[in-house]
Amino acid sequence: MSTISELQELLSQPRQVFITTHHKPDADALGSSLGLAGYLRKKGHTVTVVTPSDYPDFLAWMPGNNEVVVYDSRQNDAQVQEIIGTAEVLFCLDFSCLNRINEMGEYIRHAPGTKVLIDHHQEPEQFADLDFSNSSAAATAELVFEVIRDLGDQDLIDAGIGECLYAGIMTDTGSFRHPSTSRNVHLIIAELLNAGINLSDVHRRIYDSHSEMRLRFLGFVLKDKLRVLREYNTAYIAITQQELKEYDSKTGDTEGLVNFALSIEGIVFAAVLIDRGQAVKISFRSVGDFSVSSFSRDHFQGGGHHNASGGISYTSLDSTVQRFLDLLPQYQSQLVTAPLAVAPPTV
Ligand code: 5GP
Ligand code: MN
């Protein structure tokens, strides 16, 4: 963990700043990037945000979205290499391994500028010069808030920057229900409310702005694709490329599916496996002690957090599902439903 004075020193004069985040950015990835970008621009820095891929339309409302450069290896590789190569400061937000951002990872590894990591994933790779990673934080946006506050600039967090950060914290805490939702998180939200954020607008923009097709796709998946394995307290969903096509599935349309699988009573482990063509992308979630970050690291080249992780497989969807099913017996003793705690009476 680096000290805030090292960052203060680095940012003590106007800099060429590059900010990036993980592949297929979610609300925490984009919100922390655009929140930080808004702040740094107010401080007089020149900032370019580059995402390694496109991201869902329901994030496009974030202030600064219009200036985002979306990396595409066939269209703007030279431009992005130039931005990375000339940046004096490179912020990497909401990911901990350079291999999560495809080609851009190697460009960043070899870039001459100072690399700053702000992240909350487990087991960060040691590639940054300054490291503000903390795996007990609920969201990268929480850490970005703290960095701005500790730099002495909380008063620069306006409603626009605040709504970007709120979106990240709201989604990564599952709307304030995951165990990561600490007192600190709620205190930060109180500060963001002071800055003028409209939290119900953010909620509507993210959760209530889906296409009709997306909802019909959800109906199809829940009715026909959900599998429940009671003996392992596990539920999973496997989706083919053809099914994605039939429902005209767009980036972001499959986000959150895994939570439906986990919402069944007694289920402690849920997986969604999606055939994306080049690879099968997998999302894992758990409740309680079973670590899906270890599970995905050990078997699916992935990682993430204790209760939320992802991984990848380069074999067919069917064989990936079979590999997943074959692993379950060895974890059976860990896949137990913990009783809900009862609060002790106060005396
Ligand atoms: P999601 O299922 O929402 O894509 O990802 C859940 C969590 O796991 C996120 O924090 C995400 O950053 C992380 N994650 C997803 N896919 C991968 C992966 O392939 N590798 C690693 N290391 N982490 C991942
Ligand atoms: Mn995050």
mmCIF file of N, CA and C in Angstrom, residues 38 60 199 262:
data_model
loop_
_atom_site.group_PDB
_atom_site.id
_atom_site.type_symbol
_atom_site.label_atom_id
_atom_site.label_comp_id
_atom_site.label_asym_id
_atom_site.label_seq_id
_atom_site.Cartn_x
_atom_site.Cartn_y
_atom_site.Cartn_z
ATOM 1 N N GLY A 38 -13.205 12.972 -13.711
ATOM 2 C CA GLY A 38 -13.861 14.262 -13.466
ATOM 3 C C GLY A 38 -13.089 15.074 -12.441
ATOM 4 N N ALA A 60 -24.075 4.755 -20.096
ATOM 5 C CA ALA A 60 -23.667 5.873 -20.945
ATOM 6 C C ALA A 60 -24.049 7.242 -20.378
ATOM 7 N N LEU A 199 -29.863 9.556 -5.830
ATOM 8 C CA LEU A 199 -29.619 8.112 -5.866
ATOM 9 C C LEU A 199 -30.740 7.333 -6.534
ATOM 10 N N LEU A 262 -28.594 -17.602 -7.567
ATOM 11 C CA LEU A 262 -28.206 -17.612 -6.153
ATOM 12 C C LEU A 262 -29.368 -17.255 -5.222
#
